Amino acid sequence: VRVDPVSFRDAMARYPTGVTVVTTRGADGVPYGFTASTFCSVSLEPPLILVCLARRAASLPAFRACERFAVSILHEDQADLAVRFATRRRDKFDVEEILHDGPLISVRDAVAVIDCRMYARHDAGDHMIILGSVISDVRAKVLQQRVRNAGEKPKALLTNERVDSRAAQHQRVPGIRSR
């Protein structure tokens, strides 16, 4: 039985999920990043996370070679960044919301930022599964302190549709909402 890829993608898009921006630096120091809605925790001992990257992505070679990367869980007000990082545009890092402090790049005011060391990579169909070993929760602690001071939890950006370059061409992000 053959599964229609469009129908399968549409069915999977109905599942609401958080939106992240995943970033690294190439060996030459050039930043690379992509939007990922396929993100989850895998293990608490050791702490591991998983993200998936399309094998046709321009950033694939950088993520095949990198040893470290960061996952920024986007805030409900950061839908524009989700669209920006879902494109192949060369200037996606040229915005003030991107922090270039230290070896890893992250999104300013993200709900949480998770620094990872590469644990494993697996080719799976048209994607590469990236498993990261969580190496730092310092920035999560800073964000938790901000939450305590503000008295409310930040709301993560959720979508139930693909965030991709087609959405960017229309200057909208279909199905994105906060929770």
PDB file of N, CA, C and O in Angstrom, residues 102-173:
ATOM      1  N   GLY A 102      29.368  33.760  22.839  1.00  0.00           N
ATOM      2  CA  GLY A 102      29.989  32.479  23.091  1.00  0.00           C
ATOM      3  C   GLY A 102      29.995  31.578  21.870  1.00  0.00           C
ATOM      4  O   GLY A 102      29.697  31.997  20.759  1.00  0.00           O
ATOM      5  N   PRO A 103      30.300  30.310  22.108  1.00  0.00           N
ATOM      6  CA  PRO A 103      30.460  29.382  20.986  1.00  0.00           C
ATOM      7  C   PRO A 103      29.143  29.008  20.309  1.00  0.00           C
ATOM      8  O   PRO A 103      29.134  28.627  19.146  1.00  0.00           O
ATOM      9  N   LEU A 104      28.033  29.114  21.029  1.00  0.00           N
ATOM     10  CA  LEU A 104      26.741  28.754  20.456  1.00  0.00           C
ATOM     11  C   LEU A 104      25.881  29.989  20.229  1.00  0.00           C
ATOM     12  O   LEU A 104      25.999  30.979  20.944  1.00  0.00           O
ATOM     13  N   ILE A 105      25.012  29.892  19.265  1.00  0.00           N
ATOM     14  CA  ILE A 105      24.104  30.972  18.894  1.00  0.00           C
ATOM     15  C   ILE A 105      22.726  30.588  19.411  1.00  0.00           C
ATOM     16  O   ILE A 105      22.342  29.418  19.343  1.00  0.00           O
ATOM     17  N   SER A 106      21.975  31.569  19.905  1.00  0.00           N
ATOM     18  CA  SER A 106      20.636  31.248  20.402  1.00  0.00           C
ATOM     19  C   SER A 106      19.693  32.413  20.127  1.00  0.00           C
ATOM     20  O   SER A 106      20.106  33.465  19.642  1.00  0.00           O
ATOM     21  N   VAL A 107      18.433  32.207  20.455  1.00  0.00           N
ATOM     22  CA  VAL A 107      17.402  33.218  20.262  1.00  0.00           C
ATOM     23  C   VAL A 107      17.183  33.960  21.576  1.00  0.00           C
ATOM     24  O   VAL A 107      16.913  33.333  22.613  1.00  0.00           O
ATOM     25  N   ARG A 108      17.316  35.266  21.512  1.00  0.00           N
ATOM     26  CA  ARG A 108      17.079  36.123  22.685  1.00  0.00           C
ATOM     27  C   ARG A 108      15.622  35.962  23.133  1.00  0.00           C
ATOM     28  O   ARG A 108      14.715  35.912  22.315  1.00  0.00           O
ATOM     29  N   ASP A 109      15.381  35.879  24.425  1.00  0.00           N
ATOM     30  CA  ASP A 109      14.048  35.790  25.019  1.00  0.00           C
ATOM     31  C   ASP A 109      13.259  34.552  24.592  1.00  0.00           C
ATOM     32  O   ASP A 109      12.025  34.550  24.614  1.00  0.00           O
ATOM     33  N   ALA A 110      13.962  33.494  24.191  1.00  0.00           N
ATOM     34  CA  ALA A 110      13.283  32.223  23.923  1.00  0.00           C
ATOM     35  C   ALA A 110      12.720  31.699  25.245  1.00  0.00           C
ATOM     36  O   ALA A 110      13.181  32.075  26.326  1.00  0.00           O
ATOM     37  N   VAL A 111      11.733  30.829  25.166  1.00  0.00           N
ATOM     38  CA  VAL A 111      11.159  30.223  26.372  1.00  0.00           C
ATOM     39  C   VAL A 111      12.233  29.441  27.114  1.00  0.00           C
ATOM     40  O   VAL A 111      12.307  29.471  28.336  1.00  0.00           O
ATOM     41  N   ALA A 112      13.086  28.743  26.382  1.00  0.00           N
ATOM     42  CA  ALA A 112      14.231  28.033  26.953  1.00  0.00           C
ATOM     43  C   ALA A 112      15.249  27.828  25.847  1.00  0.00           C
ATOM     44  O   ALA A 112      14.906  27.785  24.671  1.00  0.00           O
ATOM     45  N   VAL A 113      16.516  27.719  26.249  1.00  0.00           N
ATOM     46  CA  VAL A 113      17.604  27.422  25.321  1.00  0.00           C
ATOM     47  C   VAL A 113      18.352  26.227  25.886  1.00  0.00           C
ATOM     48  O   VAL A 113      18.737  26.212  27.053  1.00  0.00           O
ATOM     49  N   ILE A 114      18.535  25.209  25.041  1.00  0.00           N
ATOM     50  CA  ILE A 114      19.185  23.978  25.469  1.00  0.00           C
ATOM     51  C   ILE A 114      20.467  23.808  24.665  1.00  0.00           C
ATOM     52  O   ILE A 114      20.432  23.682  23.438  1.00  0.00           O
ATOM     53  N   ASP A 115      21.599  23.833  25.369  1.00  0.00           N
ATOM     54  CA  ASP A 115      22.896  23.631  24.728  1.00  0.00           C
ATOM     55  C   ASP A 115      23.195  22.139  24.698  1.00  0.00           C
ATOM     56  O   ASP A 115      23.021  21.444  25.712  1.00  0.00           O
ATOM     57  N   CYS A 116      23.653  21.666  23.537  1.00  0.00           N
ATOM     58  CA  CYS A 116      23.865  20.224  23.370  1.00  0.00           C
ATOM     59  C   CYS A 116      25.211  19.907  22.742  1.00  0.00           C
ATOM     60  O   CYS A 116      25.737  20.673  21.947  1.00  0.00           O
ATOM     61  N   ARG A 117      25.712  18.736  23.087  1.00  0.00           N
ATOM     62  CA  ARG A 117      26.828  18.120  22.394  1.00  0.00           C
ATOM     63  C   ARG A 117      26.213  17.026  21.530  1.00  0.00           C
ATOM     64  O   ARG A 117      25.281  16.346  21.963  1.00  0.00           O
ATOM     65  N   MET A 118      26.726  16.855  20.322  1.00  0.00           N
ATOM     66  CA  MET A 118      26.189  15.835  19.415  1.00  0.00           C
ATOM     67  C   MET A 118      26.351  14.458  20.060  1.00  0.00           C
ATOM     68  O   MET A 118      27.444  14.082  20.492  1.00  0.00           O
ATOM     69  N   TYR A 119      25.270  13.736  20.158  1.00  0.00           N
ATOM     70  CA  TYR A 119      25.269  12.392  20.734  1.00  0.00           C
ATOM     71  C   TYR A 119      25.231  11.340  19.625  1.00  0.00           C
ATOM     72  O   TYR A 119      25.968  10.364  19.651  1.00  0.00           O
ATOM     73  N   ALA A 120      24.340  11.559  18.625  1.00  0.00           N
ATOM     74  CA  ALA A 120      24.236  10.624  17.500  1.00  0.00           C
ATOM     75  C   ALA A 120      23.477  11.292  16.362  1.00  0.00           C
ATOM     76  O   ALA A 120      22.693  12.219  16.577  1.00  0.00           O
ATOM     77  N   ARG A 121      23.721  10.782  15.158  1.00  0.00           N
ATOM     78  CA  ARG A 121      22.988  11.203  13.960  1.00  0.00           C
ATOM     79  C   ARG A 121      22.524   9.942  13.262  1.00  0.00           C
ATOM     80  O   ARG A 121      23.266   8.972  13.160  1.00  0.00           O
ATOM     81  N   HIS A 122      21.292   9.970  12.767  1.00  0.00           N
ATOM     82  CA  HIS A 122      20.750   8.812  12.051  1.00  0.00           C
ATOM     83  C   HIS A 122      19.987   9.301  10.829  1.00  0.00           C
ATOM     84  O   HIS A 122      19.123  10.163  10.952  1.00  0.00           O
ATOM     85  N   ASP A 123      20.305   8.732   9.664  1.00  0.00           N
ATOM     86  CA  ASP A 123      19.504   9.020   8.485  1.00  0.00           C
ATOM     87  C   ASP A 123      18.200   8.241   8.600  1.00  0.00           C
ATOM     88  O   ASP A 123      18.207   7.058   8.953  1.00  0.00           O
ATOM     89  N   ALA A 124      17.094   8.917   8.349  1.00  0.00           N
ATOM     90  CA  ALA A 124      15.772   8.293   8.439  1.00  0.00           C
ATOM     91  C   ALA A 124      14.903   8.870   7.331  1.00  0.00           C
ATOM     92  O   ALA A 124      14.377   9.980   7.460  1.00  0.00           O
ATOM     93  N   GLY A 125      14.772   8.148   6.240  1.00  0.00           N
ATOM     94  CA  GLY A 125      13.974   8.646   5.121  1.00  0.00           C
ATOM     95  C   GLY A 125      14.547   9.941   4.584  1.00  0.00           C
ATOM     96  O   GLY A 125      15.744  10.031   4.321  1.00  0.00           O
ATOM     97  N   ASP A 126      13.710  10.957   4.473  1.00  0.00           N
ATOM     98  CA  ASP A 126      14.168  12.232   3.923  1.00  0.00           C
ATOM     99  C   ASP A 126      14.655  13.203   5.002  1.00  0.00           C
ATOM    100  O   ASP A 126      14.831  14.395   4.745  1.00  0.00           O
ATOM    101  N   HIS A 127      14.900  12.702   6.200  1.00  0.00           N
ATOM    102  CA  HIS A 127      15.389  13.529   7.300  1.00  0.00           C
ATOM    103  C   HIS A 127      16.608  12.891   7.972  1.00  0.00           C
ATOM    104  O   HIS A 127      16.863  11.700   7.815  1.00  0.00           O
ATOM    105  N   MET A 128      17.329  13.714   8.727  1.00  0.00           N
ATOM    106  CA  MET A 128      18.380  13.231   9.609  1.00  0.00           C
ATOM    107  C   MET A 128      17.891  13.463  11.034  1.00  0.00           C
ATOM    108  O   MET A 128      17.466  14.572  11.378  1.00  0.00           O
ATOM    109  N   ILE A 129      17.918  12.413  11.838  1.00  0.00           N
ATOM    110  CA  ILE A 129      17.579  12.526  13.258  1.00  0.00           C
ATOM    111  C   ILE A 129      18.850  12.921  13.994  1.00  0.00           C
ATOM    112  O   ILE A 129      19.896  12.285  13.844  1.00  0.00           O
ATOM    113  N   ILE A 130      18.753  13.980  14.763  1.00  0.00           N
ATOM    114  CA  ILE A 130      19.883  14.469  15.549  1.00  0.00           C
ATOM    115  C   ILE A 130      19.559  14.251  17.021  1.00  0.00           C
ATOM    116  O   ILE A 130      18.532  14.742  17.510  1.00  0.00           O
ATOM    117  N   LEU A 131      20.413  13.511  17.705  1.00  0.00           N
ATOM    118  CA  LEU A 131      20.282  13.329  19.150  1.00  0.00           C
ATOM    119  C   LEU A 131      21.353  14.160  19.830  1.00  0.00           C
ATOM    120  O   LEU A 131      22.535  14.065  19.483  1.00  0.00           O
ATOM    121  N   GLY A 132      20.927  14.982  20.782  1.00  0.00           N
ATOM    122  CA  GLY A 132      21.862  15.836  21.496  1.00  0.00           C
ATOM    123  C   GLY A 132      21.915  15.494  22.970  1.00  0.00           C
ATOM    124  O   GLY A 132      20.892  15.243  23.594  1.00  0.00           O
ATOM    125  N   SER A 133      23.126  15.479  23.504  1.00  0.00           N
ATOM    126  CA  SER A 133      23.337  15.309  24.934  1.00  0.00           C
ATOM    127  C   SER A 133      23.327  16.702  25.555  1.00  0.00           C
ATOM    128  O   SER A 133      24.135  17.565  25.186  1.00  0.00           O
ATOM    129  N   VAL A 134      22.402  16.945  26.467  1.00  0.00           N
ATOM    130  CA  VAL A 134      22.250  18.276  27.070  1.00  0.00           C
ATOM    131  C   VAL A 134      23.456  18.539  27.960  1.00  0.00           C
ATOM    132  O   VAL A 134      23.760  17.753  28.855  1.00  0.00           O
ATOM    133  N   ILE A 135      24.166  19.634  27.677  1.00  0.00           N
ATOM    134  CA  ILE A 135      25.402  19.927  28.416  1.00  0.00           C
ATOM    135  C   ILE A 135      25.283  21.128  29.333  1.00  0.00           C
ATOM    136  O   ILE A 135      26.151  21.371  30.140  1.00  0.00           O
ATOM    137  N   SER A 136      24.204  21.884  29.201  1.00  0.00           N
ATOM    138  CA  SER A 136      24.070  23.064  30.036  1.00  0.00           C
ATOM    139  C   SER A 136      22.604  23.418  30.211  1.00  0.00           C
ATOM    140  O   SER A 136      21.837  23.382  29.265  1.00  0.00           O
ATOM    141  N   ASP A 137      22.251  23.757  31.432  1.00  0.00           N
ATOM    142  CA  ASP A 137      20.906  24.281  31.662  1.00  0.00           C
ATOM    143  C   ASP A 137      20.987  25.665  32.278  1.00  0.00           C
ATOM    144  O   ASP A 137      20.047  26.143  32.869  1.00  0.00           O
ATOM    145  N   VAL A 138      22.148  26.315  32.135  1.00  0.00           N
ATOM    146  CA  VAL A 138      22.358  27.632  32.734  1.00  0.00           C
ATOM    147  C   VAL A 138      21.342  28.633  32.214  1.00  0.00           C
ATOM    148  O   VAL A 138      20.718  29.353  32.973  1.00  0.00           O
ATOM    149  N   ARG A 139      21.144  28.656  30.905  1.00  0.00           N
ATOM    150  CA  ARG A 139      20.217  29.637  30.357  1.00  0.00           C
ATOM    151  C   ARG A 139      18.784  29.316  30.735  1.00  0.00           C
ATOM    152  O   ARG A 139      17.980  30.205  30.890  1.00  0.00           O
ATOM    153  N   ALA A 140      18.451  28.041  30.924  1.00  0.00           N
ATOM    154  CA  ALA A 140      17.113  27.693  31.397  1.00  0.00           C
ATOM    155  C   ALA A 140      16.907  28.234  32.810  1.00  0.00           C
ATOM    156  O   ALA A 140      15.846  28.723  33.150  1.00  0.00           O
ATOM    157  N   LYS A 141      17.952  28.170  33.641  1.00  0.00           N
ATOM    158  CA  LYS A 141      17.847  28.693  35.005  1.00  0.00           C
ATOM    159  C   LYS A 141      17.635  30.198  34.993  1.00  0.00           C
ATOM    160  O   LYS A 141      16.865  30.726  35.774  1.00  0.00           O
ATOM    161  N   VAL A 142      18.328  30.899  34.102  1.00  0.00           N
ATOM    162  CA  VAL A 142      18.147  32.346  33.980  1.00  0.00           C
ATOM    163  C   VAL A 142      16.706  32.654  33.591  1.00  0.00           C
ATOM    164  O   VAL A 142      16.071  33.538  34.148  1.00  0.00           O
ATOM    165  N   LEU A 143      16.176  31.899  32.634  1.00  0.00           N
ATOM    166  CA  LEU A 143      14.798  32.110  32.215  1.00  0.00           C
ATOM    167  C   LEU A 143      13.826  31.803  33.347  1.00  0.00           C
ATOM    168  O   LEU A 143      12.838  32.492  33.526  1.00  0.00           O
ATOM    169  N   GLN A 144      14.105  30.754  34.139  1.00  0.00           N
ATOM    170  CA  GLN A 144      13.229  30.429  35.264  1.00  0.00           C
ATOM    171  C   GLN A 144      13.214  31.570  36.277  1.00  0.00           C
ATOM    172  O   GLN A 144      12.178  31.889  36.846  1.00  0.00           O
ATOM    173  N   GLN A 145      14.367  32.204  36.489  1.00  0.00           N
ATOM    174  CA  GLN A 145      14.424  33.339  37.403  1.00  0.00           C
ATOM    175  C   GLN A 145      13.573  34.484  36.864  1.00  0.00           C
ATOM    176  O   GLN A 145      12.846  35.125  37.614  1.00  0.00           O
ATOM    177  N   ARG A 146      13.636  34.729  35.541  1.00  0.00           N
ATOM    178  CA  ARG A 146      12.804  35.763  34.925  1.00  0.00           C
ATOM    179  C   ARG A 146      11.326  35.464  35.130  1.00  0.00           C
ATOM    180  O   ARG A 146      10.532  36.342  35.376  1.00  0.00           O
ATOM    181  N   VAL A 147      10.953  34.185  35.014  1.00  0.00           N
ATOM    182  CA  VAL A 147       9.557  33.779  35.213  1.00  0.00           C
ATOM    183  C   VAL A 147       9.144  34.057  36.655  1.00  0.00           C
ATOM    184  O   VAL A 147       8.082  34.605  36.912  1.00  0.00           O
ATOM    185  N   ARG A 148       9.995  33.696  37.604  1.00  0.00           N
ATOM    186  CA  ARG A 148       9.669  33.951  39.019  1.00  0.00           C
ATOM    187  C   ARG A 148       9.491  35.442  39.266  1.00  0.00           C
ATOM    188  O   ARG A 148       8.590  35.864  39.977  1.00  0.00           O
ATOM    189  N   ASN A 149      10.346  36.245  38.653  1.00  0.00           N
ATOM    190  CA  ASN A 149      10.263  37.692  38.842  1.00  0.00           C
ATOM    191  C   ASN A 149       9.020  38.279  38.185  1.00  0.00           C
ATOM    192  O   ASN A 149       8.418  39.201  38.704  1.00  0.00           O
ATOM    193  N   ALA A 150       8.643  37.762  37.036  1.00  0.00           N
ATOM    194  CA  ALA A 150       7.486  38.295  36.303  1.00  0.00           C
ATOM    195  C   ALA A 150       6.170  37.717  36.827  1.00  0.00           C
ATOM    196  O   ALA A 150       5.114  38.290  36.601  1.00  0.00           O
ATOM    197  N   GLY A 151       6.242  36.563  37.485  1.00  0.00           N
ATOM    198  CA  GLY A 151       5.048  35.978  38.056  1.00  0.00           C
ATOM    199  C   GLY A 151       4.205  35.168  37.092  1.00  0.00           C
ATOM    200  O   GLY A 151       3.114  34.740  37.431  1.00  0.00           O
ATOM    201  N   GLU A 152       4.673  34.935  35.875  1.00  0.00           N
ATOM    202  CA  GLU A 152       3.913  34.104  34.946  1.00  0.00           C
ATOM    203  C   GLU A 152       4.854  33.324  34.051  1.00  0.00           C
ATOM    204  O   GLU A 152       5.989  33.713  33.832  1.00  0.00           O
ATOM    205  N   LYS A 153       4.375  32.200  33.555  1.00  0.00           N
ATOM    206  CA  LYS A 153       5.162  31.360  32.661  1.00  0.00           C
ATOM    207  C   LYS A 153       5.145  31.923  31.248  1.00  0.00           C
ATOM    208  O   LYS A 153       4.102  32.336  30.766  1.00  0.00           O
ATOM    209  N   PRO A 154       6.296  31.921  30.559  1.00  0.00           N
ATOM    210  CA  PRO A 154       6.268  32.334  29.152  1.00  0.00           C
ATOM    211  C   PRO A 154       5.532  31.291  28.322  1.00  0.00           C
ATOM    212  O   PRO A 154       5.548  30.106  28.640  1.00  0.00           O
ATOM    213  N   LYS A 155       4.853  31.738  27.282  1.00  0.00           N
ATOM    214  CA  LYS A 155       4.074  30.836  26.446  1.00  0.00           C
ATOM    215  C   LYS A 155       4.873  30.445  25.211  1.00  0.00           C
ATOM    216  O   LYS A 155       5.371  31.307  24.491  1.00  0.00           O
ATOM    217  N   ALA A 156       4.964  29.137  24.969  1.00  0.00           N
ATOM    218  CA  ALA A 156       5.704  28.642  23.808  1.00  0.00           C
ATOM    219  C   ALA A 156       4.869  28.795  22.545  1.00  0.00           C
ATOM    220  O   ALA A 156       3.639  28.759  22.580  1.00  0.00           O
ATOM    221  N   LEU A 157       5.554  28.946  21.435  1.00  0.00           N
ATOM    222  CA  LEU A 157       4.919  29.011  20.129  1.00  0.00           C
ATOM    223  C   LEU A 157       4.544  27.606  19.694  1.00  0.00           C
ATOM    224  O   LEU A 157       5.363  26.698  19.745  1.00  0.00           O
ATOM    225  N   LEU A 158       3.289  27.404  19.301  1.00  0.00           N
ATOM    226  CA  LEU A 158       2.816  26.109  18.816  1.00  0.00           C
ATOM    227  C   LEU A 158       2.295  26.251  17.400  1.00  0.00           C
ATOM    228  O   LEU A 158       1.809  27.305  17.012  1.00  0.00           O
ATOM    229  N   THR A 159       2.394  25.178  16.646  1.00  0.00           N
ATOM    230  CA  THR A 159       1.801  25.154  15.318  1.00  0.00           C
ATOM    231  C   THR A 159       1.161  23.799  15.086  1.00  0.00           C
ATOM    232  O   THR A 159       1.566  22.805  15.679  1.00  0.00           O
ATOM    233  N   ASN A 160       0.159  23.778  14.231  1.00  0.00           N
ATOM    234  CA  ASN A 160      -0.399  22.498  13.796  1.00  0.00           C
ATOM    235  C   ASN A 160      -0.311  22.400  12.272  1.00  0.00           C
ATOM    236  O   ASN A 160      -1.040  21.667  11.653  1.00  0.00           O
ATOM    237  N   GLU A 161       0.611  23.176  11.691  1.00  0.00           N
ATOM    238  CA  GLU A 161       0.912  23.092  10.259  1.00  0.00           C
ATOM    239  C   GLU A 161       2.414  23.262  10.091  1.00  0.00           C
ATOM    240  O   GLU A 161       3.106  23.699  11.001  1.00  0.00           O
ATOM    241  N   ARG A 162       2.908  22.924   8.903  1.00  0.00           N
ATOM    242  CA  ARG A 162       4.334  23.083   8.629  1.00  0.00           C
ATOM    243  C   ARG A 162       4.712  24.555   8.615  1.00  0.00           C
ATOM    244  O   ARG A 162       3.990  25.380   8.089  1.00  0.00           O
ATOM    245  N   VAL A 163       5.843  24.858   9.189  1.00  0.00           N
ATOM    246  CA  VAL A 163       6.422  26.191   9.060  1.00  0.00           C
ATOM    247  C   VAL A 163       7.510  26.029   8.015  1.00  0.00           C
ATOM    248  O   VAL A 163       8.487  25.340   8.228  1.00  0.00           O
ATOM    249  N   ASP A 164       7.302  26.621   6.855  1.00  0.00           N
ATOM    250  CA  ASP A 164       8.280  26.448   5.784  1.00  0.00           C
ATOM    251  C   ASP A 164       8.380  27.692   4.925  1.00  0.00           C
ATOM    252  O   ASP A 164       7.732  28.699   5.194  1.00  0.00           O
ATOM    253  N   SER A 165       9.207  27.597   3.906  1.00  0.00           N
ATOM    254  CA  SER A 165       9.459  28.759   3.061  1.00  0.00           C
ATOM    255  C   SER A 165       8.216  29.199   2.293  1.00  0.00           C
ATOM    256  O   SER A 165       8.085  30.365   1.943  1.00  0.00           O
ATOM    257  N   ARG A 166       7.272  28.286   2.043  1.00  0.00           N
ATOM    258  CA  ARG A 166       6.040  28.709   1.371  1.00  0.00           C
ATOM    259  C   ARG A 166       5.265  29.668   2.249  1.00  0.00           C
ATOM    260  O   ARG A 166       4.685  30.627   1.784  1.00  0.00           O
ATOM    261  N   ALA A 167       5.249  29.427   3.548  1.00  0.00           N
ATOM    262  CA  ALA A 167       4.589  30.354   4.467  1.00  0.00           C
ATOM    263  C   ALA A 167       5.299  31.700   4.436  1.00  0.00           C
ATOM    264  O   ALA A 167       4.664  32.750   4.469  1.00  0.00           O
ATOM    265  N   ALA A 168       6.629  31.669   4.334  1.00  0.00           N
ATOM    266  CA  ALA A 168       7.392  32.917   4.298  1.00  0.00           C
ATOM    267  C   ALA A 168       7.076  33.721   3.037  1.00  0.00           C
ATOM    268  O   ALA A 168       7.016  34.941   3.073  1.00  0.00           O
ATOM    269  N   GLN A 169       6.865  33.020   1.923  1.00  0.00           N
ATOM    270  CA  GLN A 169       6.556  33.720   0.684  1.00  0.00           C
ATOM    271  C   GLN A 169       5.235  34.472   0.801  1.00  0.00           C
ATOM    272  O   GLN A 169       5.052  35.505   0.194  1.00  0.00           O
ATOM    273  N   HIS A 170       4.329  33.962   1.596  1.00  0.00           N
ATOM    274  CA  HIS A 170       3.020  34.600   1.764  1.00  0.00           C
ATOM    275  C   HIS A 170       2.993  35.523   2.982  1.00  0.00           C
ATOM    276  O   HIS A 170       1.963  36.070   3.305  1.00  0.00           O
ATOM    277  N   GLN A 171       4.145  35.642   3.684  1.00  0.00           N
ATOM    278  CA  GLN A 171       4.268  36.487   4.864  1.00  0.00           C
ATOM    279  C   GLN A 171       3.251  36.143   5.942  1.00  0.00           C
ATOM    280  O   GLN A 171       2.676  37.001   6.586  1.00  0.00           O
ATOM    281  N   ARG A 172       2.988  34.866   6.116  1.00  0.00           N
ATOM    282  CA  ARG A 172       2.100  34.439   7.201  1.00  0.00           C
ATOM    283  C   ARG A 172       2.574  33.073   7.671  1.00  0.00           C
ATOM    284  O   ARG A 172       3.313  32.393   6.985  1.00  0.00           O
ATOM    285  N   VAL A 173       2.178  32.708   8.837  1.00  0.00           N
ATOM    286  CA  VAL A 173       2.514  31.398   9.379  1.00  0.00           C
ATOM    287  C   VAL A 173       1.204  30.698   9.660  1.00  0.00           C
ATOM    288  O   VAL A 173       0.540  30.972  10.649  1.00  0.00           O
TER     289      VAL A 173
END
